[in-house]
mmCIF file of C-alpha atoms in Angstrom:
data_model
loop_
_atom_site.group_PDB
_atom_site.id
_atom_site.type_symbol
_atom_site.label_atom_id
_atom_site.label_comp_id
_atom_site.label_asym_id
_atom_site.label_seq_id
_atom_site.Cartn_x
_atom_site.Cartn_y
_atom_site.Cartn_z
ATOM 1 C CA MET A 221 0.000 0.000 0.000
ATOM 2 C CA TRP A 222 1.272 3.466 -0.890
ATOM 3 C CA PRO A 223 2.378 5.523 2.136
ATOM 4 C CA GLU A 224 -0.009 8.312 1.103
ATOM 5 C CA PRO A 225 -2.111 9.368 -1.896
ATOM 6 C CA ILE A 226 -0.853 11.671 -4.627
ATOM 7 C CA ALA A 227 -2.886 14.841 -5.152
ATOM 8 C CA VAL A 228 -3.751 16.196 -8.598
ATOM 9 C CA VAL A 229 -3.395 19.942 -8.021
ATOM 10 C CA GLY A 230 -3.406 21.196 -11.613
ATOM 11 C CA ILE A 231 -4.780 20.091 -14.987
ATOM 12 C CA GLY A 232 -4.186 21.218 -18.564
ATOM 13 C CA CYS A 233 -5.735 19.388 -21.517
ATOM 14 C CA ARG A 234 -6.724 19.510 -25.158
ATOM 15 C CA PHE A 235 -9.027 16.966 -26.721
ATOM 16 C CA PRO A 236 -11.348 17.245 -29.741
ATOM 17 C CA ARG A 237 -13.905 20.012 -29.052
ATOM 18 C CA ALA A 238 -12.584 20.299 -25.492
ATOM 19 C CA ARG A 239 -10.139 23.021 -24.447
ATOM 20 C CA GLY A 240 -9.667 22.443 -20.737
ATOM 21 C CA VAL A 241 -11.116 19.969 -18.269
ATOM 22 C CA GLU A 242 -14.442 21.814 -17.879
ATOM 23 C CA GLN A 243 -15.266 21.476 -21.586
ATOM 24 C CA PHE A 244 -13.934 17.913 -21.522
ATOM 25 C CA TRP A 245 -16.289 16.957 -18.672
ATOM 26 C CA LYS A 246 -19.331 18.724 -20.190
ATOM 27 C CA LEU A 247 -18.764 16.926 -23.501
ATOM 28 C CA LEU A 248 -18.767 13.565 -21.710
ATOM 29 C CA LEU A 249 -21.870 14.333 -19.649
ATOM 30 C CA ASP A 250 -23.717 15.477 -22.771
ATOM 31 C CA GLY A 251 -22.805 12.262 -24.586
ATOM 32 C CA VAL A 252 -21.143 14.086 -27.475
ATOM 33 C CA ASP A 253 -19.476 12.139 -30.277
ATOM 34 C CA ALA A 254 -16.442 14.293 -31.149
ATOM 35 C CA ALA A 255 -15.298 12.291 -34.196
ATOM 36 C CA SER A 256 -14.890 14.119 -37.496
ATOM 37 C CA VAL A 257 -13.104 13.880 -40.852
ATOM 38 C CA ARG A 258 -9.931 15.950 -41.124
ATOM 39 C CA PRO A 259 -9.840 18.352 -44.086
ATOM 40 C CA ARG A 260 -7.484 16.937 -46.712
ATOM 41 C CA GLY A 261 -5.459 20.141 -46.797
ATOM 42 C CA GLU A 262 -4.354 19.597 -43.201
ATOM 43 C CA TRP A 263 -2.502 16.326 -43.846
ATOM 44 C CA LEU A 264 1.293 16.413 -44.214
ATOM 45 C CA LEU A 265 2.180 13.720 -46.762
ATOM 46 C CA PRO A 266 5.670 12.126 -46.754
ATOM 47 C CA SER A 267 7.371 12.094 -50.140
ATOM 48 C CA TYR A 268 7.068 8.313 -50.382
ATOM 49 C CA ILE A 269 3.265 8.264 -49.987
ATOM 50 C CA ASP A 270 0.956 8.293 -53.006
ATOM 51 C CA PRO A 271 -2.142 10.317 -52.010
ATOM 52 C CA GLU A 272 -4.166 8.447 -54.644
ATOM 53 C CA HIS A 273 -3.378 5.011 -53.224
ATOM 54 C CA GLU A 274 -6.600 3.241 -52.205
ATOM 55 C CA HIS A 275 -5.600 2.756 -48.572
ATOM 56 C CA ILE A 276 -4.266 6.302 -48.228
ATOM 57 C CA ARG A 277 -7.486 7.788 -49.616
ATOM 58 C CA TRP A 278 -9.514 5.668 -47.193
ATOM 59 C CA ILE A 279 -7.376 6.722 -44.205
ATOM 60 C CA MET A 280 -7.602 10.408 -45.122
ATOM 61 C CA ASP A 281 -11.386 10.200 -45.406
ATOM 62 C CA CYS A 282 -11.906 8.087 -42.275
ATOM 63 C CA PRO A 283 -13.371 9.818 -39.196
ATOM 64 C CA GLY A 284 -11.145 10.230 -36.182
ATOM 65 C CA GLY A 285 -10.935 12.066 -32.911
ATOM 66 C CA PHE A 286 -9.131 14.982 -34.529
ATOM 67 C CA MET A 287 -8.432 18.257 -32.793
ATOM 68 C CA ASP A 288 -9.258 21.461 -34.621
ATOM 69 C CA ARG A 289 -6.016 22.989 -35.909
ATOM 70 C CA ALA A 290 -7.162 26.205 -34.215
ATOM 71 C CA ASP A 291 -6.595 24.384 -30.900
ATOM 72 C CA LEU A 292 -2.868 24.197 -31.569
ATOM 73 C CA PRO A 293 -0.664 26.902 -30.018
ATOM 74 C CA ASP A 294 -0.195 30.116 -32.007
ATOM 75 C CA ASN A 295 2.046 29.772 -35.069
ATOM 76 C CA VAL A 296 2.783 26.089 -34.501
ATOM 77 C CA VAL A 297 1.276 25.104 -37.853
ATOM 78 C CA ALA A 298 3.703 27.463 -39.617
ATOM 79 C CA ASP A 299 6.586 26.172 -37.502
ATOM 80 C CA MET A 300 5.815 22.618 -38.615
ATOM 81 C CA LEU A 301 7.067 23.389 -42.125
ATOM 82 C CA PRO A 302 10.800 23.061 -42.892
ATOM 83 C CA ASP A 303 10.899 26.208 -45.049
ATOM 84 C CA ALA A 304 9.378 28.367 -42.292
ATOM 85 C CA GLY A 305 12.741 28.843 -40.623
ATOM 86 C CA SER A 306 12.091 26.391 -37.784
ATOM 87 C CA VAL A 307 10.621 22.948 -37.312
ATOM 88 C CA LEU A 308 8.551 21.732 -34.410
ATOM 89 C CA ASP A 309 6.477 18.618 -33.855
ATOM 90 C CA PRO A 310 3.067 19.920 -32.713
ATOM 91 C CA GLN A 311 3.183 17.319 -29.934
ATOM 92 C CA GLN A 312 5.968 19.350 -28.309
ATOM 93 C CA ALA A 313 4.066 22.622 -28.590
ATOM 94 C CA VAL A 314 0.787 21.198 -27.276
ATOM 95 C CA PHE A 315 2.470 19.464 -24.351
ATOM 96 C CA VAL A 316 4.289 22.659 -23.343
ATOM 97 C CA GLN A 317 0.990 24.533 -23.528
ATOM 98 C CA CYS A 318 -0.892 22.013 -21.413
ATOM 99 C CA ALA A 319 1.952 21.803 -18.876
ATOM 100 C CA THR A 320 1.931 25.601 -18.554
ATOM 101 C CA GLU A 321 -1.837 25.539 -18.044
ATOM 102 C CA ALA A 322 -1.546 22.832 -15.376
ATOM 103 C CA LEU A 323 0.919 25.026 -13.444
ATOM 104 C CA ALA A 324 -1.362 28.049 -13.833
ATOM 105 C CA ASP A 325 -4.386 26.027 -12.728
ATOM 106 C CA ALA A 326 -2.551 25.274 -9.478
ATOM 107 C CA GLY A 327 -1.323 28.849 -9.084
ATOM 108 C CA LEU A 328 2.267 27.624 -9.304
ATOM 109 C CA GLN A 329 3.683 29.473 -12.299
ATOM 110 C CA ASP A 330 6.566 30.620 -10.097
ATOM 111 C CA LEU A 331 7.855 27.120 -9.260
ATOM 112 C CA PRO A 332 11.235 27.572 -11.009
ATOM 113 C CA ALA A 333 11.948 30.754 -9.015
ATOM 114 C CA ARG A 334 11.239 28.851 -5.794
ATOM 115 C CA GLY A 335 13.958 26.348 -6.503
ATOM 116 C CA ALA A 336 11.469 23.461 -6.378
ATOM 117 C CA VAL A 337 12.535 20.178 -7.947
ATOM 118 C CA VAL A 338 9.920 19.549 -10.641
ATOM 119 C CA GLY A 339 9.936 16.367 -12.709
ATOM 120 C CA VAL A 340 8.428 16.058 -16.183
ATOM 121 C CA TYR A 341 7.132 12.651 -17.304
ATOM 122 C CA THR A 342 5.629 12.418 -20.777
ATOM 123 C CA GLY A 343 3.943 9.526 -22.563
ATOM 124 C CA ALA A 344 4.424 9.719 -26.337
ATOM 125 C CA THR A 345 4.823 7.217 -29.130
ATOM 126 C CA ASN A 346 3.832 8.935 -32.378
ATOM 127 C CA ILE A 347 6.720 9.790 -34.744
ATOM 128 C CA ASP A 348 4.587 10.814 -37.744
ATOM 129 C CA TYR A 349 6.121 14.272 -37.854
ATOM 130 C CA HIS A 350 9.689 12.973 -37.527
ATOM 131 C CA ARG A 351 9.235 10.581 -40.475
ATOM 132 C CA TRP A 352 7.555 13.250 -42.592
ATOM 133 C CA LEU A 353 10.248 15.816 -41.867
ATOM 134 C CA TYR A 354 13.134 13.533 -42.809
ATOM 135 C CA SER A 355 11.385 12.338 -45.941
ATOM 136 C CA ARG A 356 11.251 15.974 -47.072
ATOM 137 C CA ALA A 357 14.548 17.260 -45.700
ATOM 138 C CA PRO A 358 16.992 14.360 -45.082
ATOM 139 C CA ASN A 359 19.975 16.663 -44.465
ATOM 140 C CA ILE A 360 18.251 18.840 -41.904
ATOM 141 C CA CYS A 361 20.394 20.183 -39.044
ATOM 142 C CA ILE A 362 20.321 19.327 -35.338
ATOM 143 C CA GLY A 363 17.458 21.795 -34.838
ATOM 144 C CA GLY A 364 15.269 19.532 -36.923
ATOM 145 C CA TYR A 365 16.161 16.508 -34.842
ATOM 146 C CA VAL A 366 15.397 18.301 -31.584
ATOM 147 C CA GLY A 367 12.217 19.700 -33.082
ATOM 148 C CA SER A 368 10.931 16.269 -34.061
ATOM 149 C CA ALA A 369 12.310 13.746 -31.530
ATOM 150 C CA ILE A 370 9.802 12.434 -28.985
ATOM 151 C CA SER A 371 12.527 12.545 -26.322
ATOM 152 C CA ALA A 372 12.391 16.329 -26.650
ATOM 153 C CA ILE A 373 8.705 16.561 -25.669
ATOM 154 C CA SER A 374 9.437 16.311 -21.948
ATOM 155 C CA ASN A 375 12.821 17.987 -22.294
ATOM 156 C CA ARG A 376 11.342 21.025 -24.045
ATOM 157 C CA VAL A 377 8.978 21.580 -21.119
ATOM 158 C CA SER A 378 11.887 21.399 -18.686
ATOM 159 C CA ASN A 379 13.962 23.727 -20.859
ATOM 160 C CA GLN A 380 11.305 26.348 -21.546
ATOM 161 C CA LEU A 381 9.963 26.417 -17.973
ATOM 162 C CA ASP A 382 13.400 26.055 -16.340
ATOM 163 C CA LEU A 383 12.512 22.876 -14.443
ATOM 164 C CA ARG A 384 15.460 20.947 -12.972
ATOM 165 C CA GLY A 385 14.000 17.554 -12.001
ATOM 166 C CA PRO A 386 13.960 14.302 -14.011
ATOM 167 C CA SER A 387 12.682 14.788 -17.554
ATOM 168 C CA LEU A 388 11.656 11.599 -19.362
ATOM 169 C CA THR A 389 9.584 10.582 -22.368
ATOM 170 C CA ILE A 390 8.101 7.106 -21.995
ATOM 171 C CA ASP A 391 7.048 4.980 -24.959
ATOM 172 C CA SER A 392 5.142 1.840 -23.976
ATOM 173 C CA ALA A 393 2.592 2.156 -26.799
ATOM 174 C CA CYS A 394 -0.961 2.889 -25.651
ATOM 175 C CA THR A 395 -0.021 2.746 -21.957
ATOM 176 C CA SER A 396 2.557 5.525 -22.307
ATOM 177 C CA GLY A 397 0.522 8.328 -20.721
ATOM 178 C CA LEU A 398 -0.667 6.431 -17.662
ATOM 179 C CA ALA A 399 2.778 4.864 -17.257
ATOM 180 C CA ALA A 400 4.221 8.384 -17.159
ATOM 181 C CA VAL A 401 1.810 9.323 -14.357
ATOM 182 C CA HIS A 402 2.667 6.133 -12.457
ATOM 183 C CA LEU A 403 6.405 6.882 -12.636
ATOM 184 C CA ALA A 404 5.802 10.480 -11.562
ATOM 185 C CA CYS A 405 3.886 9.242 -8.508
ATOM 186 C CA GLN A 406 6.767 6.949 -7.617
ATOM 187 C CA SER A 407 9.214 9.849 -7.929
ATOM 188 C CA LEU A 408 7.156 11.893 -5.463
ATOM 189 C CA LEU A 409 6.773 9.032 -3.008
ATOM 190 C CA LEU A 410 10.550 8.477 -3.088
ATOM 191 C CA ASN A 411 11.074 12.192 -2.320
ATOM 192 C CA GLU A 412 13.033 12.543 -5.539
ATOM 193 C CA THR A 413 10.864 15.492 -6.592
ATOM 194 C CA ASP A 414 8.668 18.151 -4.976
ATOM 195 C CA TYR A 415 6.182 18.302 -7.851
ATOM 196 C CA CYS A 416 5.740 16.424 -11.113
ATOM 197 C CA LEU A 417 4.131 17.302 -14.410
ATOM 198 C CA ALA A 418 2.939 14.099 -16.038
ATOM 199 C CA GLY A 419 0.843 13.363 -19.081
ATOM 200 C CA GLY A 420 0.500 12.024 -22.583
ATOM 201 C CA VAL A 421 0.161 13.480 -26.066
ATOM 202 C CA ASN A 422 -0.794 12.219 -29.522
ATOM 203 C CA ILE A 423 -1.103 14.388 -32.629
ATOM 204 C CA ILE A 424 -1.579 12.695 -36.022
ATOM 205 C CA VAL A 425 -0.172 14.788 -38.879
ATOM 206 C CA ASN A 426 -0.097 12.241 -41.708
ATOM 207 C CA PRO A 427 -1.608 8.858 -42.631
ATOM 208 C CA ASP A 428 1.746 7.064 -42.523
ATOM 209 C CA SER A 429 1.422 4.967 -39.354
ATOM 210 C CA SER A 430 -2.274 4.307 -40.007
ATOM 211 C CA LEU A 431 -1.228 2.047 -42.901
ATOM 212 C CA THR A 432 0.009 -0.499 -40.368
ATOM 213 C CA PHE A 433 -3.286 -0.408 -38.484
ATOM 214 C CA VAL A 434 -5.260 -0.841 -41.705
ATOM 215 C CA ALA A 435 -3.118 -3.819 -42.723
ATOM 216 C CA SER A 436 -3.653 -5.342 -39.263
ATOM 217 C CA GLY A 437 -7.422 -4.938 -39.526
ATOM 218 C CA MET A 438 -7.591 -2.868 -36.331
ATOM 219 C CA LEU A 439 -9.342 0.240 -37.684
ATOM 220 C CA SER A 440 -13.126 0.456 -37.771
ATOM 221 C CA GLN A 441 -14.849 0.292 -41.146
ATOM 222 C CA SER A 442 -17.893 1.939 -39.562
ATOM 223 C CA GLY A 443 -15.841 4.918 -38.386
ATOM 224 C CA ARG A 444 -16.636 4.680 -34.647
ATOM 225 C CA CYS A 445 -15.368 2.927 -31.526
ATOM 226 C CA ARG A 446 -18.296 0.606 -30.725
ATOM 227 C CA VAL A 447 -16.865 -0.481 -27.396
ATOM 228 C CA PHE A 448 -18.337 -3.716 -25.924
ATOM 229 C CA SER A 449 -21.024 -3.757 -28.626
ATOM 230 C CA ASP A 450 -21.884 -6.874 -30.592
ATOM 231 C CA ASP A 451 -21.229 -4.901 -33.806
ATOM 232 C CA ALA A 452 -17.774 -3.665 -32.772
ATOM 233 C CA ASP A 453 -15.395 -3.673 -35.739
ATOM 234 C CA GLY A 454 -12.253 -1.917 -34.515
ATOM 235 C CA TYR A 455 -11.343 1.595 -33.477
ATOM 236 C CA ILE A 456 -10.781 5.049 -34.893
ATOM 237 C CA ARG A 457 -7.606 6.951 -34.087
ATOM 238 C CA GLY A 458 -7.719 10.062 -31.962
ATOM 239 C CA GLU A 459 -5.675 13.028 -30.844
ATOM 240 C CA GLY A 460 -5.293 14.737 -27.512
ATOM 241 C CA CYS A 461 -3.055 15.895 -24.726
ATOM 242 C CA GLY A 462 -3.526 15.782 -20.975
ATOM 243 C CA VAL A 463 -1.112 16.973 -18.286
ATOM 244 C CA VAL A 464 -1.567 16.790 -14.518
ATOM 245 C CA LEU A 465 0.500 18.545 -11.858
ATOM 246 C CA LEU A 466 1.101 16.135 -8.991
ATOM 247 C CA GLN A 467 2.127 16.607 -5.376
ATOM 248 C CA LYS A 468 2.049 14.444 -2.265
ATOM 249 C CA LEU A 469 -1.274 14.958 -0.500
ATOM 250 C CA SER A 470 0.342 15.915 2.808
ATOM 251 C CA THR A 471 2.327 18.673 1.091
ATOM 252 C CA ALA A 472 -0.649 19.878 -0.915
ATOM 253 C CA ARG A 473 -2.727 20.206 2.253
ATOM 254 C CA ALA A 474 0.089 22.005 4.072
ATOM 255 C CA GLU A 475 0.290 24.504 1.208
ATOM 256 C CA GLY A 476 -3.499 24.917 0.974
ATOM 257 C CA ARG A 477 -3.677 23.693 -2.633
ATOM 258 C CA GLN A 478 -6.872 22.957 -4.510
ATOM 259 C CA VAL A 479 -7.149 19.228 -5.134
ATOM 260 C CA HIS A 480 -8.931 17.953 -8.246
ATOM 261 C CA GLY A 481 -8.688 14.393 -6.962
ATOM 262 C CA LEU A 482 -6.399 11.760 -5.530
ATOM 263 C CA ILE A 483 -4.390 8.946 -7.052
ATOM 264 C CA LEU A 484 -4.628 6.245 -4.398
ATOM 265 C CA GLY A 485 -2.429 3.657 -6.059
ATOM 266 C CA SER A 486 -1.362 2.220 -9.402
ATOM 267 C CA ALA A 487 0.533 -0.667 -10.957
ATOM 268 C CA LEU A 488 2.225 -1.658 -14.208
ATOM 269 C CA ASN A 489 2.918 -5.106 -15.616
ATOM 270 C CA HIS A 490 3.374 -6.995 -18.862
ATOM 271 C CA THR A 491 1.234 -9.715 -20.400
ATOM 272 C CA GLY A 492 4.255 -12.003 -20.630
ATOM 273 C CA GLU A 493 4.400 -14.832 -23.120
ATOM 274 C CA SER A 494 1.204 -15.157 -25.138
ATOM 275 C CA ALA A 495 -0.002 -16.267 -28.547
ATOM 276 C CA GLY A 496 1.484 -13.049 -29.944
ATOM 277 C CA ILE A 497 3.030 -9.867 -28.583
ATOM 278 C CA SER A 498 -0.213 -7.983 -29.289
ATOM 279 C CA MET A 499 -2.493 -10.661 -27.830
ATOM 280 C CA PRO A 500 -4.069 -9.752 -24.459
ATOM 281 C CA ARG A 501 -4.317 -12.212 -21.581
ATOM 282 C CA ALA A 502 -7.023 -11.962 -18.927
ATOM 283 C CA SER A 503 -4.890 -13.430 -16.147
ATOM 284 C CA ALA A 504 -2.304 -10.647 -16.561
ATOM 285 C CA GLN A 505 -5.049 -8.008 -16.415
ATOM 286 C CA VAL A 506 -6.595 -9.579 -13.315
ATOM 287 C CA GLY A 507 -3.229 -9.631 -11.535
ATOM 288 C CA LEU A 508 -2.567 -6.024 -12.525
ATOM 289 C CA ILE A 509 -5.885 -4.705 -11.207
ATOM 290 C CA ARG A 510 -5.484 -6.586 -7.936
ATOM 291 C CA ARG A 511 -1.984 -5.139 -7.460
ATOM 292 C CA ALA A 512 -3.222 -1.608 -8.141
ATOM 293 C CA GLN A 513 -6.106 -2.018 -5.699
ATOM 294 C CA ALA A 514 -3.696 -3.357 -3.062
ATOM 295 C CA ALA A 515 -1.410 -0.344 -3.625
ATOM 296 C CA ALA A 516 -4.448 1.913 -3.192
ATOM 297 C CA GLY A 517 -5.676 0.113 -0.086
ATOM 298 C CA VAL A 518 -9.109 -0.584 -1.592
ATOM 299 C CA THR A 519 -11.116 -3.754 -2.158
ATOM 300 C CA PRO A 520 -13.298 -4.638 -5.166
ATOM 301 C CA GLU A 521 -16.372 -3.769 -3.043
ATOM 302 C CA GLN A 522 -15.195 -0.160 -2.789
ATOM 303 C CA VAL A 523 -14.822 0.453 -6.544
ATOM 304 C CA HIS A 524 -17.863 1.975 -8.268
ATOM 305 C CA TYR A 525 -16.603 2.652 -11.791
ATOM 306 C CA VAL A 526 -13.931 1.341 -14.163
ATOM 307 C CA GLU A 527 -12.731 3.340 -17.125
ATOM 308 C CA ALA A 528 -11.806 0.505 -19.451
ATOM 309 C CA HIS A 529 -9.040 0.551 -22.013
ATOM 310 C CA ALA A 530 -11.573 -0.933 -24.454
ATOM 311 C CA VAL A 531 -11.234 0.482 -27.964
ATOM 312 C CA GLY A 532 -13.768 -1.531 -29.971
ATOM 313 C CA THR A 533 -11.734 -4.568 -31.058
ATOM 314 C CA PRO A 534 -13.841 -7.658 -30.269
ATOM 315 C CA LEU A 535 -11.008 -9.795 -28.889
ATOM 316 C CA GLY A 536 -9.530 -7.048 -26.737
ATOM 317 C CA ASP A 537 -12.898 -5.927 -25.378
ATOM 318 C CA MET A 538 -14.022 -9.469 -24.557
ATOM 319 C CA THR A 539 -10.737 -10.217 -22.787
ATOM 320 C CA GLU A 540 -11.018 -7.050 -20.719
ATOM 321 C CA LEU A 541 -14.617 -7.745 -19.734
ATOM 322 C CA ALA A 542 -13.641 -11.270 -18.714
ATOM 323 C CA SER A 543 -10.855 -9.943 -16.489
ATOM 324 C CA LEU A 544 -13.136 -7.336 -14.901
ATOM 325 C CA GLU A 545 -15.816 -9.959 -14.317
ATOM 326 C CA GLN A 546 -13.267 -12.120 -12.517
ATOM 327 C CA VAL A 547 -12.013 -9.252 -10.311
ATOM 328 C CA PHE A 548 -15.434 -7.922 -9.384
ATOM 329 C CA SER A 549 -17.130 -11.278 -8.905
ATOM 330 C CA GLU A 550 -15.279 -11.157 -5.578
ATOM 331 C CA ARG A 551 -17.597 -8.353 -4.426
ATOM 332 C CA GLY A 552 -19.926 -9.326 -1.622
ATOM 333 C CA ASN A 553 -23.669 -9.632 -2.078
ATOM 334 C CA GLY A 554 -25.407 -6.280 -2.013
ATOM 335 C CA SER A 555 -22.425 -4.362 -3.380
ATOM 336 C CA GLY A 556 -24.234 -3.679 -6.650
ATOM 337 C CA LYS A 557 -22.816 -3.708 -10.144
ATOM 338 C CA VAL A 558 -19.709 -1.824 -11.239
ATOM 339 C CA ALA A 559 -20.273 0.670 -14.056
ATOM 340 C CA VAL A 560 -17.831 0.283 -16.960
ATOM 341 C CA GLY A 561 -17.271 2.657 -19.857
ATOM 342 C CA SER A 562 -14.672 3.970 -22.288
ATOM 343 C CA VAL A 563 -13.904 7.564 -23.248
ATOM 344 C CA LYS A 564 -12.841 6.261 -26.653
ATOM 345 C CA THR A 565 -16.493 6.190 -27.671
ATOM 346 C CA ASN A 566 -16.364 10.016 -27.487
ATOM 347 C CA PHE A 567 -12.875 10.824 -28.781
ATOM 348 C CA GLY A 568 -11.559 7.737 -30.509
ATOM 349 C CA HIS A 569 -8.388 6.014 -29.324
ATOM 350 C CA SER A 570 -5.860 8.755 -28.565
ATOM 351 C CA GLU A 571 -3.128 6.155 -28.067
ATOM 352 C CA ALA A 572 -0.323 7.611 -25.896
ATOM 353 C CA ALA A 573 -2.778 10.216 -24.563
ATOM 354 C CA SER A 574 -5.620 7.754 -23.991
ATOM 355 C CA GLY A 575 -4.598 6.983 -20.415
ATOM 356 C CA LEU A 576 -4.815 10.684 -19.582
ATOM 357 C CA ALA A 577 -8.282 10.932 -21.120
ATOM 358 C CA GLY A 578 -9.287 7.978 -18.932
ATOM 359 C CA LEU A 579 -7.619 9.464 -15.855
ATOM 360 C CA LEU A 580 -9.354 12.841 -16.277
ATOM 361 C CA LYS A 581 -12.689 11.089 -16.771
ATOM 362 C CA GLY A 582 -12.154 8.991 -13.641
ATOM 363 C CA LEU A 583 -11.170 12.055 -11.581
ATOM 364 C CA CYS A 584 -14.273 13.957 -12.747
ATOM 365 C CA ILE A 585 -16.554 11.013 -11.968
ATOM 366 C CA ALA A 586 -15.121 10.791 -8.459
ATOM 367 C CA ARG A 587 -15.300 14.551 -7.898
ATOM 368 C CA TYR A 588 -18.711 15.311 -9.404
ATOM 369 C CA ARG A 589 -20.366 11.969 -8.593
ATOM 370 C CA ARG A 590 -21.877 11.442 -12.046
ATOM 371 C CA ILE A 591 -21.149 8.748 -14.631
ATOM 372 C CA PRO A 592 -21.354 9.710 -18.343
ATOM 373 C CA PRO A 593 -22.939 7.474 -20.998
ATOM 374 C CA ASN A 594 -21.026 4.967 -23.101
ATOM 375 C CA LEU A 595 -21.757 5.736 -26.776
ATOM 376 C CA HIS A 596 -22.300 3.488 -29.816
ATOM 377 C CA PHE A 597 -23.405 0.466 -27.791
ATOM 378 C CA HIS A 598 -26.013 -1.707 -29.526
ATOM 379 C CA GLY A 599 -26.088 -4.795 -27.347
ATOM 380 C CA MET A 600 -23.560 -6.974 -25.549
ATOM 381 C CA ASN A 601 -21.524 -9.473 -27.502
ATOM 382 C CA PRO A 602 -23.163 -12.848 -26.648
ATOM 383 C CA ARG A 603 -19.783 -14.270 -25.566
ATOM 384 C CA SER A 604 -19.486 -11.552 -22.897
ATOM 385 C CA ARG A 605 -22.961 -11.711 -21.366
ATOM 386 C CA LYS A 606 -21.741 -13.588 -18.325
ATOM 387 C CA CYS A 607 -20.127 -10.347 -17.125
ATOM 388 C CA GLU A 608 -23.508 -8.588 -16.891
ATOM 389 C CA ARG A 609 -24.116 -10.152 -13.488
ATOM 390 C CA VAL A 610 -21.430 -7.882 -11.966
ATOM 391 C CA LEU A 611 -20.807 -5.162 -14.601
ATOM 392 C CA HIS A 612 -23.098 -2.476 -15.980
ATOM 393 C CA ILE A 613 -22.545 -0.384 -19.128
ATOM 394 C CA PRO A 614 -24.311 2.993 -18.682
ATOM 395 C CA LEU A 615 -26.097 4.236 -21.792
ATOM 396 C CA GLU A 616 -27.163 7.532 -20.251
ATOM 397 C CA THR A 617 -25.736 9.840 -17.600
ATOM 398 C CA MET A 618 -26.341 8.411 -14.148
ATOM 399 C CA ASP A 619 -25.621 9.379 -10.553
ATOM 400 C CA ALA A 620 -22.853 7.557 -8.712
ATOM 401 C CA PRO A 621 -23.795 5.536 -5.623
ATOM 402 C CA ALA A 622 -23.803 7.132 -2.187
ATOM 403 C CA GLY A 623 -20.516 7.380 -0.300
ATOM 404 C CA ARG A 624 -16.997 7.994 -1.512
ATOM 405 C CA VAL A 625 -16.700 7.305 -5.247
ATOM 406 C CA VAL A 626 -13.664 5.229 -6.232
ATOM 407 C CA ALA A 627 -12.766 4.692 -9.890
ATOM 408 C CA GLY A 628 -10.262 2.447 -11.640
ATOM 409 C CA ILE A 629 -8.577 3.319 -14.942
ATOM 410 C CA SER A 630 -7.111 0.628 -17.186
ATOM 411 C CA THR A 631 -4.704 1.008 -20.090
ATOM 412 C CA PHE A 632 -3.278 -1.827 -22.183
ATOM 413 C CA GLY A 633 -0.519 -1.400 -24.748
ATOM 414 C CA ALA A 634 -0.380 -2.964 -28.184
ATOM 415 C CA THR A 635 2.889 -4.702 -27.281
ATOM 416 C CA GLY A 636 1.786 -6.079 -23.920
ATOM 417 C CA SER A 637 2.533 -3.293 -21.428
ATOM 418 C CA ASN A 638 -0.404 -2.812 -19.028
ATOM 419 C CA GLY A 639 -1.364 -0.237 -16.410
ATOM 420 C CA HIS A 640 -4.141 0.337 -13.880
ATOM 421 C CA MET A 641 -4.724 3.294 -11.547
ATOM 422 C CA VAL A 642 -7.195 3.878 -8.708
ATOM 423 C CA VAL A 643 -8.522 7.382 -8.031
ATOM 424 C CA ALA A 644 -10.988 9.092 -5.701
ATOM 425 C CA ALA A 645 -12.038 12.552 -4.590
ATOM 426 C CA GLU A 646 -10.244 14.147 -1.637
#
């Protein structure tokens, strides 16, 4: 069990049609589907891609959880182009912006002047911009490398804000964002840092990496994440960025900080040997959730909601439901069903940022005591109906049960790295 909870004292975020956590939460409560088709003129095409290729045309016309380009920081679109005098992956710019907003939200813009040790932990995996840049300008100078390397996402925050603590970019596929938060919590609990900025970012600038997902049959032909539904056919890709400013609860209380919510405990693991590196295994997920709950000092009876990793792939969703059914079948009689949902039905799968979308949703549910609807659900897959005895998928906004609301957030990576986090209100 963790020696004390970690307090979330600041939040900065950008998701489709949601600038800031207030808009993010309202969009979820209203059951808004934020998917859209990106205008063709906004794609950056590598020199080796034929825009008339059948798969490329399909990818460019497929809906996704795309952010409006107006949501990017000022001038970043111009700075993305090699002939503009500078190059910058928009993921770096957006993460710096959200980190700055998280500090401002906590009233801690002056942290560098205080001499505080502030760590920066970033989850990122998308190198679309890096590949595009080098396909267009292979002899570009060191500025281009720094402007496009994912290692520089966290480092740019530390550099621009003059932060002197650890500065790491973590790539564990879809778990990257939540893994970054987990490592930041550990840094605080070890007294390595006074504060930590932690988050995840994913901005899709070209259809390059989507080719792999099309070839693997992972993307939805229907253009929506139909999570848990019997007509689920894959997922749509999404963009977003979420950053939280973290502090030990005892310190936050001593300083009189606002607290958006608490991280009670978390855990990471790997699936281990399986039928394939991308194949999930329920036993690994069950062990992970139990470890996270033990770290948080909670039992299955105390958990009211689980934000699932579920993206809309039938095998992955069924495996996750089976693992949740096994964990929560341990609840005593009279504990009621656990609500389960996925923010990907609103925004698509934002990959390295998806864990942050789930974390923010879980924190809002715990704080405001309401559970948003799960979209695009048309009936449970018959092979998963056993789970309905302990799990409930809300199709409209509902009130959380009486008492302290505890939520779990799951994230599972495409190469077997898994994470689970337990949160509650202060």
